[in-house]
Structures are given as C-alpha cells and as structure tokens.
Coordinates of C-alpha atoms in Angstrom, one line a residue:
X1 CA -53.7 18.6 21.4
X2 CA -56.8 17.9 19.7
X3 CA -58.1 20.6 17.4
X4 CA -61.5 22.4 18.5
X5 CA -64.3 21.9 16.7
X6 CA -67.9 23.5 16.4
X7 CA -69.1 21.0 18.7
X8 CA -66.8 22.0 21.5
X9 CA -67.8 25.2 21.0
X10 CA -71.4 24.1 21.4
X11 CA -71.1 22.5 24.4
X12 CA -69.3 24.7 26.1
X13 CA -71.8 27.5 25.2
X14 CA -75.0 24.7 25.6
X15 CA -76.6 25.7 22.3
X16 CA -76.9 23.6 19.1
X17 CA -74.4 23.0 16.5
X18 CA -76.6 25.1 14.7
X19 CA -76.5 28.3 16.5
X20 CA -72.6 28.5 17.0
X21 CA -72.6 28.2 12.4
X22 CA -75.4 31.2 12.3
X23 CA -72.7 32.9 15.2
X24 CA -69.5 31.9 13.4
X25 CA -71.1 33.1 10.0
X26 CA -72.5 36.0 11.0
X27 CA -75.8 34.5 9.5
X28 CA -79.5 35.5 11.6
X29 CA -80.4 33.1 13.7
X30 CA -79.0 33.6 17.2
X31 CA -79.7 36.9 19.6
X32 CA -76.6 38.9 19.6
X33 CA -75.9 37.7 23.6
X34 CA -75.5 34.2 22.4
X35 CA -73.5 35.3 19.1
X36 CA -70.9 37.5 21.3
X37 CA -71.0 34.6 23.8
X38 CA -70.3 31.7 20.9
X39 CA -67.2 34.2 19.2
X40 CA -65.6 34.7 23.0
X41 CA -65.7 31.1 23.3
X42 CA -64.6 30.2 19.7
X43 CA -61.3 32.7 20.9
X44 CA -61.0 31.2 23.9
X45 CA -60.4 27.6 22.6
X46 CA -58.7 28.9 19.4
X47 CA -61.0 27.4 16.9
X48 CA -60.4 28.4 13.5
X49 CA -62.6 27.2 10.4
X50 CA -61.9 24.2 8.2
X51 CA -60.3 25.3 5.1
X52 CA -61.4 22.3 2.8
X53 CA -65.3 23.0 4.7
X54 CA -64.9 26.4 3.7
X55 CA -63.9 25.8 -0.3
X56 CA -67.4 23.7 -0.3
X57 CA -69.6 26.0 0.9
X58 CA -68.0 29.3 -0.6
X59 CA -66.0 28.2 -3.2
X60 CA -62.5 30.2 -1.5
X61 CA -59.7 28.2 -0.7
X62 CA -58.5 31.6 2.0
X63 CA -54.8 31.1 0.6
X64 CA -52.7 32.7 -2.6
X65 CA -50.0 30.7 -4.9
X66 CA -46.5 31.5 -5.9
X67 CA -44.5 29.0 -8.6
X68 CA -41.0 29.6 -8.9
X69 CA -39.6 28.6 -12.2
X70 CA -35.8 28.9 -11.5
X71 CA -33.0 26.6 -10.2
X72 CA -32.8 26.0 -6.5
X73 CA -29.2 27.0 -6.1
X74 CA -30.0 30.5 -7.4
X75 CA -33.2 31.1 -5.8
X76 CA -31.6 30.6 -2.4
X77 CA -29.0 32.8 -3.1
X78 CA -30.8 35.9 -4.7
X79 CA -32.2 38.5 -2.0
X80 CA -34.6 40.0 -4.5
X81 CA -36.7 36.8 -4.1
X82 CA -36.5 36.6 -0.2
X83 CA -37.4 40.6 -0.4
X84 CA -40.1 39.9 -2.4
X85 CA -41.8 36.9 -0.7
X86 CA -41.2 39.1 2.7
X87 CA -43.2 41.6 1.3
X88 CA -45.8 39.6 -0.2
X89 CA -46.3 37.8 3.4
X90 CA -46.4 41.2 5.2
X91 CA -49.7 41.9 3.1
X92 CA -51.2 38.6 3.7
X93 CA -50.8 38.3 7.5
X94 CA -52.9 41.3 7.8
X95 CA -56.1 39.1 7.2
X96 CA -54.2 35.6 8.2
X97 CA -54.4 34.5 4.3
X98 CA -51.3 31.7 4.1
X99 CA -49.3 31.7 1.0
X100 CA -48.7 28.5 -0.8
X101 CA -45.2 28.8 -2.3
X102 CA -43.4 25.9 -4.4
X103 CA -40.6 25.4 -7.7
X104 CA -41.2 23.9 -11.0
X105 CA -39.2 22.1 -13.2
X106 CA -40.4 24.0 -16.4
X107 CA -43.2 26.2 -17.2
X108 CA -45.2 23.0 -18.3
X109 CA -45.0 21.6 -14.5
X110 CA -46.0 25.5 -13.1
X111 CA -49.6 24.9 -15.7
X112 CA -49.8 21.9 -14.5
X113 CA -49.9 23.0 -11.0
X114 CA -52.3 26.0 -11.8
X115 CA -54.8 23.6 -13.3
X116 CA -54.5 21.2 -10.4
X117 CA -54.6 23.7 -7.9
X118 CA -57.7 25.6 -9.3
X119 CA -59.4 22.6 -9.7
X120 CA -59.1 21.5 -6.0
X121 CA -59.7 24.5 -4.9
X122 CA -56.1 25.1 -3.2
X123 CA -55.9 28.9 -3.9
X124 CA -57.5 32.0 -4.7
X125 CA -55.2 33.7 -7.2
X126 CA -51.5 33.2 -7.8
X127 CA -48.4 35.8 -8.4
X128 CA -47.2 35.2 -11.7
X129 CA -43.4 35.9 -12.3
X130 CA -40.2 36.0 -14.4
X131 CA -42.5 36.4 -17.0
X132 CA -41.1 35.1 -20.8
X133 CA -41.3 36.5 -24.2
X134 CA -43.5 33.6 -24.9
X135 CA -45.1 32.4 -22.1
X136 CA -47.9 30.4 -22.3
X137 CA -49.0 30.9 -18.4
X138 CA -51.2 33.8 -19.4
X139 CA -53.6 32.5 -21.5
X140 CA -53.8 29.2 -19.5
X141 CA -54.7 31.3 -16.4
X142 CA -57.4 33.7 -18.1
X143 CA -59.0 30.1 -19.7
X144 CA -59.2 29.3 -16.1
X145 CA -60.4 32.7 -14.7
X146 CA -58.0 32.5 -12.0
X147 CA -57.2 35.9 -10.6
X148 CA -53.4 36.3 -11.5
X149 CA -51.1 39.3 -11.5
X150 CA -47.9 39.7 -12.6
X151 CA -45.1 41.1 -11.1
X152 CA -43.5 42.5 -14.3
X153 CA -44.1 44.4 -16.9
X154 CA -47.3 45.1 -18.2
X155 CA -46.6 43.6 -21.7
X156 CA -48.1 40.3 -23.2
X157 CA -50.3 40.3 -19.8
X158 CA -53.4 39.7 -21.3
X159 CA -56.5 40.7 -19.3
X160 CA -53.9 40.2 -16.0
X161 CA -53.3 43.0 -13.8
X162 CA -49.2 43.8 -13.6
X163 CA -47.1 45.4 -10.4
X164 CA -44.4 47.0 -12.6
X165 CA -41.5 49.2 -12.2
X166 CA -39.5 51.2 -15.6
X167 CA -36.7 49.1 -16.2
X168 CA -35.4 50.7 -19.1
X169 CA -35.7 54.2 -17.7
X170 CA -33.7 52.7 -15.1
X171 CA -31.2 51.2 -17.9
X172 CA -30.6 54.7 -19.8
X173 CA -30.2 56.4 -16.1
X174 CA -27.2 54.4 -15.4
X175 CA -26.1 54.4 -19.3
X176 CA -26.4 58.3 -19.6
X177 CA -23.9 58.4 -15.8
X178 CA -21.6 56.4 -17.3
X179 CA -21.0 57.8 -20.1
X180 CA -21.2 61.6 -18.1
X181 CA -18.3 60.0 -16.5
X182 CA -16.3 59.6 -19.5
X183 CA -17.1 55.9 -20.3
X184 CA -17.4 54.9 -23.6
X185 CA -17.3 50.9 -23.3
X186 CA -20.0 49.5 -21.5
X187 CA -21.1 45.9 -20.7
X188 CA -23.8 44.0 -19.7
X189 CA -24.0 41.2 -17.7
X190 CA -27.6 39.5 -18.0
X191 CA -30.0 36.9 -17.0
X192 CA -31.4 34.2 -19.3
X193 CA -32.7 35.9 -22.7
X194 CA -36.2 34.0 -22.4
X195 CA -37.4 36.4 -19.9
X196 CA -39.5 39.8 -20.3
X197 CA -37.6 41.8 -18.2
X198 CA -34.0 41.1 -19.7
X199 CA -35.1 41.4 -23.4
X200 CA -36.3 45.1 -21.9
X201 CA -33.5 46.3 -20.5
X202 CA -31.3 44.4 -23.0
X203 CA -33.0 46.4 -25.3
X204 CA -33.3 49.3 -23.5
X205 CA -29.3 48.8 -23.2
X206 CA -28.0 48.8 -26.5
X207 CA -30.1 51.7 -28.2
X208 CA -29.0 53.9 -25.1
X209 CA -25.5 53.3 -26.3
X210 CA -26.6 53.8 -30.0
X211 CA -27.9 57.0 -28.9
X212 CA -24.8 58.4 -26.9
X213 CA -22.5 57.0 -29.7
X214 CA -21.2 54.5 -27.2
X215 CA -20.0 50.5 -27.6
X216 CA -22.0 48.1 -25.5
X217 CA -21.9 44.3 -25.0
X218 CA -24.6 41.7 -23.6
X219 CA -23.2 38.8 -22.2
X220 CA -26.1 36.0 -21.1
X221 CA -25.8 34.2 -17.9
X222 CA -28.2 32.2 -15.4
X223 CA -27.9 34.7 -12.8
X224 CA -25.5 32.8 -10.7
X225 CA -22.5 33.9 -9.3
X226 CA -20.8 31.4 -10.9
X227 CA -21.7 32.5 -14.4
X228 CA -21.2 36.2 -12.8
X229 CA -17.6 35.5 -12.7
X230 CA -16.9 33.4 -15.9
X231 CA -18.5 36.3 -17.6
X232 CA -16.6 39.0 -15.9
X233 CA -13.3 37.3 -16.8
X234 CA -14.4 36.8 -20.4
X235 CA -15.1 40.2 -20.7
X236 CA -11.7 41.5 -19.1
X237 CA -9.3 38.9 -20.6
X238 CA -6.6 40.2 -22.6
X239 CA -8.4 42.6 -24.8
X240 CA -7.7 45.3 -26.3
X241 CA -11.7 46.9 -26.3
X242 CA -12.6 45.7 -22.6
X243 CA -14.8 47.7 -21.5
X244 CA -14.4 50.2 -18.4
X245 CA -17.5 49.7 -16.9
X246 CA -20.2 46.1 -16.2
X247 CA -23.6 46.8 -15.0
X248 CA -24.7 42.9 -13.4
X249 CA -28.3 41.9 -13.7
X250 CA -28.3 41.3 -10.2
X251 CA -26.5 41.5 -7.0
X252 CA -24.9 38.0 -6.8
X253 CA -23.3 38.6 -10.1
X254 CA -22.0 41.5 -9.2
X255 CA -20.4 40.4 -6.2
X256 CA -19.1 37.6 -7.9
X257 CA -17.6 39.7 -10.8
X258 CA -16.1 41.9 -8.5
X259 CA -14.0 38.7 -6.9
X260 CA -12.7 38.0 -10.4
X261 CA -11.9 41.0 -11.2
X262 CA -9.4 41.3 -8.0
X263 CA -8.3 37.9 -9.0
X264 CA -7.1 39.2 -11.9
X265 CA -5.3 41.9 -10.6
X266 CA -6.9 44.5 -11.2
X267 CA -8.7 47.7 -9.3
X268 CA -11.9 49.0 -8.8
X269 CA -13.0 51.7 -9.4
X270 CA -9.5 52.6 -10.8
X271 CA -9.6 50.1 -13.9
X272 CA -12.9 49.1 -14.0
X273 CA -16.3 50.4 -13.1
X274 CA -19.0 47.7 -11.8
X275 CA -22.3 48.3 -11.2
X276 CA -25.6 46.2 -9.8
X277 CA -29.4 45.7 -10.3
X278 CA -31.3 45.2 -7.2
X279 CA -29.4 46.8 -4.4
X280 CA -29.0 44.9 -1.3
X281 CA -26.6 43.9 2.2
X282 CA -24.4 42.1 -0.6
X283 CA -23.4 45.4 -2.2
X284 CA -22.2 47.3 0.9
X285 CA -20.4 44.5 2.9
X286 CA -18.0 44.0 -0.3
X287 CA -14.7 46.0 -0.8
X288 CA -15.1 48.5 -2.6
X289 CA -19.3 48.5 -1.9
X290 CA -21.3 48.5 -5.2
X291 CA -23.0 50.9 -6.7
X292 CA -26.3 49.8 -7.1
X293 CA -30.2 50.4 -8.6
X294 CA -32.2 50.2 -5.5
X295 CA -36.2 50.0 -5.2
X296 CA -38.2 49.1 -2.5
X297 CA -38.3 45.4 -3.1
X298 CA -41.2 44.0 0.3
X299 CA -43.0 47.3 -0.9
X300 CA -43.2 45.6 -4.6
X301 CA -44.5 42.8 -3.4
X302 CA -47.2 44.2 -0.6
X303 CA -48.3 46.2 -3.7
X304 CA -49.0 42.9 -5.7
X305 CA -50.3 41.1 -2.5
X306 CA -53.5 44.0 -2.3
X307 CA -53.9 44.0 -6.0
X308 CA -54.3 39.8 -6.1
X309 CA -56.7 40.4 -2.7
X310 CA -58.8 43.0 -4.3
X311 CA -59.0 40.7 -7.9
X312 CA -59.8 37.4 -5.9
X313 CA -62.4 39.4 -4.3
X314 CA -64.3 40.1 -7.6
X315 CA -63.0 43.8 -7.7
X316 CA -62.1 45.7 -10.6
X317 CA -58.0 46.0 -10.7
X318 CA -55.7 48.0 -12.7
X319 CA -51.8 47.7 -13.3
X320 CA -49.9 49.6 -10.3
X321 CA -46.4 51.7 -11.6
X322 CA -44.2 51.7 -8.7
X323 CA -41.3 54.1 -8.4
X324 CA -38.5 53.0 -11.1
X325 CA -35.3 51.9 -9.6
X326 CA -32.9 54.8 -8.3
X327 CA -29.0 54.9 -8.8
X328 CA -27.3 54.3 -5.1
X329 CA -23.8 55.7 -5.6
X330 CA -21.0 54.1 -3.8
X331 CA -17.3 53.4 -4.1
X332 CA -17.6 50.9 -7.1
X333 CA -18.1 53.6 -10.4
X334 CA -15.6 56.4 -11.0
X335 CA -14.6 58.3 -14.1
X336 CA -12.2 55.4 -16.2
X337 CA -8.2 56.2 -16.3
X338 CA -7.8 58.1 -19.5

C-alpha cells in the first residue's frame, strides 16, 4: 500500500499543498475549519511525517539511541537488559518516539556510531550504559553536545545527567545479613572489573567485610552462566576456607552456580548460602528459589527515558536517585552449619 503523502491529503481536502503544511504544522495560514478538516483527513488516511523531511527543517531526528557493548550470548540471556529496554520503550510510546537499539564490538565501534549517528541526524540523545572506569564515551558525547544520560552511577559523568540507584548500600545490606546470620566467609561472584558499577560494589564489598571483621573473595567473570558455574566450583573445591555464602552479580550466575553446587553434592541452604543481584522469574522457578536484590528494573528505565526527553528538549536536567535495591528473602540464605 502506497504511503500517504501531503498531496493526498490535499486533494482529498481540495486546498493547496500549502495549506495542509501550515495545518500539519500548526503554522497561521489556514482558518481553523480547513485546519480541523486537513488533521481529520491526515487521520483518516494515516499520514504520518517524513522523518528525514523533518531532521531538515527542525534539525530532530523524533528517535533516541541505545549501544550495547556486551557479547550477544549474554545479552540475550540477562533479564535486566530486556527489563530495562521494556521500560525505556514504555516511556517512548507515549509520544510514538521509536528507539534505535544496536551492539558494538568495542567502545571504539559505539563512538563511532555516536559520531555517525549525530551527524546524520539519526537520533536525538542516546542512553549511555555499563559505564567503565575509563570510558572515553563521555567526553566524546559532550564534544558533540549530544544529550546523553547514563544509567549508572553518577561518577566520571561529566556534564551528563545519570539515572542511578546505591549499589553499595545495597552491598553492605546484604554483607551486614550475612554476617547477622553467623557468616563469616563471604564471596563474590562479579562481572568484568572494567565496569563502574562492579569496581563499586567490589569496593563496597571488601571494606564491608573489613569492617565486620569478616573474609571476602572477588572472583571476576563475564556474567555468563557459564563462568557463573566455573567460578562457583572454584570457589567450593576442596578447601578448607570455602566460603558459606556467594552473592552473584546477576541472576544468570546465580542460577548457574546453584546447578554446580548440586552437582557437587552439596545443599542449599544447608551448606552453602547463594545469593543474587537483580531479582527476576529466574530466582523463583529454581529449587531452592534465590534470594535476591530486587528494584524496579522498566521503572529505571522509564525514569531515564523522561530525563533524555526533557534534555533533548533543551531543558535543564538533573541526576534522578531511584530507590536502592531491597533484599527479597527466599529459601536460598540460612544461618551456615556450625
């Protein structure tokens, strides 16, 4: 079916090209009789305005970015990302703005893509995530003047706005319950050490168990539930100071390392604790279900998705807090066999 165009409109309303862009544009130039007339007829045949046309006269492309910078095989197996994206596009729909999500290689290609995209007008603003302890991505974007935020942290944002939860409150919550449950070896199962958010609740981590006069181990992984598992089983192996309780970095992970650790014979809760970041239907459909950090995950990213609106829209944004994550008890933690 061929699309409809201004002159279809026209014609069907028997007035000039002209009239149905001052109608369309809300621009003077037409009686409002002829303007409501033009609109009912520009519904009727389902006309909608030329993108590309659009970026030329106004300079907006109507559309936001989102680069993911992780491995394919994880990214389709994490909720947080599908929670997030759900929540993003919940925003947008309310004023039909289309988001342009893609993967990069590296953080080279994601530039790259900025540059190209801002150049061709293709977006508005982008979300910016997994944010690094060196990441490069911020400076490029404020060189640009692209409206960006971050879905993170607000440190080494620059001038960008951040939608941020307290992950290291989050970390000495679950720390300070473990140990109030008698544990006194802890370990961590993390994602990749170049990102913000793990060197904070790495960090966050290990002077909690400082603090409570506690042993703690970081083990780094790729989030996957492969790694989940390797890790788990390096951890539990034959030693003498394996620890009694694992907190995962995420839910795959978790669910992963609690496979192994039945493989291996052994119980949960009753011999080890397990824990998860980023609760989700993975934690309660395993046996025993996990306990878990939960947040409000779509809410996060509706949150960013008003924030990147109001900053594309030349208004003045600040970073957003949200809630930090809350401990979810469930059958996976109990106090360790003395």
């Amino acid at each position: 079916m061929k699309r409809p165009t201004m002159a279809d409109i026209a014609r069907r309303a028997g007035v000039t090209k002209g009239a149905v862009s001052f109608a369309l544009n809300n621009r003077p130039g037409v009686s409002e009789p002829t303007r409501h007339r033009i609109l009912a007829i520009a519904e009727e045949l389902g006309w909608q305005p030329n993108s590309a046309a659009r970026a030329l006269s106004d300079g907006r492309a109507g559309a936001f970015g989102l680069v993911i910078d992780r491995p394919a095989r994880t990214l389709g197996l994490e909720p947080f990302f599908m929670q997030l994206i759900s929540g993003i596009q919940s925003e947008l729909t309310r004023d039909a703005t289309p988001l342009m999500l893609t993967m990069a290689e590296d953080q080279a290609a994601e530039v790259a893509l900025y540059k190209s995209w801002w150049a061709q007008r293709r977006v508005d603003g982008v979300f910016l995530v997994d944010l690094q302890a060196d990441d490069a991505r911020v400076t490029v974007l404020e060189q640009l003047g692209m409206p960006a935020v971050v879905i993170g942290a607000p440190v080494g944002t620059g001038a960008l706005p951040a939608v941020w939860s307290d992950d290291a409150a989050a970390v000495r919550a679950v720390v300070r319950h473990l140990a109030d449950l008698g544990h006194r070896r802890l370990a961590r199962v993390g994602g990749p050490a170049r990102l913000r958010h793990t060197v904070i609740r790495a960090t966050a981590f290990h002077a909690c168990v400082r603090e409570l006069g506690l042993t703690g181990v970081t083990v780094e992984t790729d989030y996957s539930g492969e790694a989940g598992a390797a890790a788990t089983r390096k951890l539990l192996s034959g030693r003498a100071d394996a620890p009694t309780a694992i907190i995962y970095d995420n839910d795959v992970m978790a669910v992963s390392g609690l496979a192994a650790v039945q493989s291996m014979g052994l119980r949960v809760p009753a011999d080890i604790s397990l824990l998860a970041w980023d609760d989700s239907a993975l934690c309660e459909l395993v046996h025993p279900p996990l306990t878990a950090l939960s947040r409000d995950i779509a809410g996060y990213g509706a949150h960013a998705a008003r924030l990147l609106r109001a900053a594309a829209g030349g208004l003045p944004v600040a970073d957003r807090e949200d809630p930090a994550p809350r401990l979810t008890l469930r059958g996976s933690v109990a106090a360790p066999i003395k």
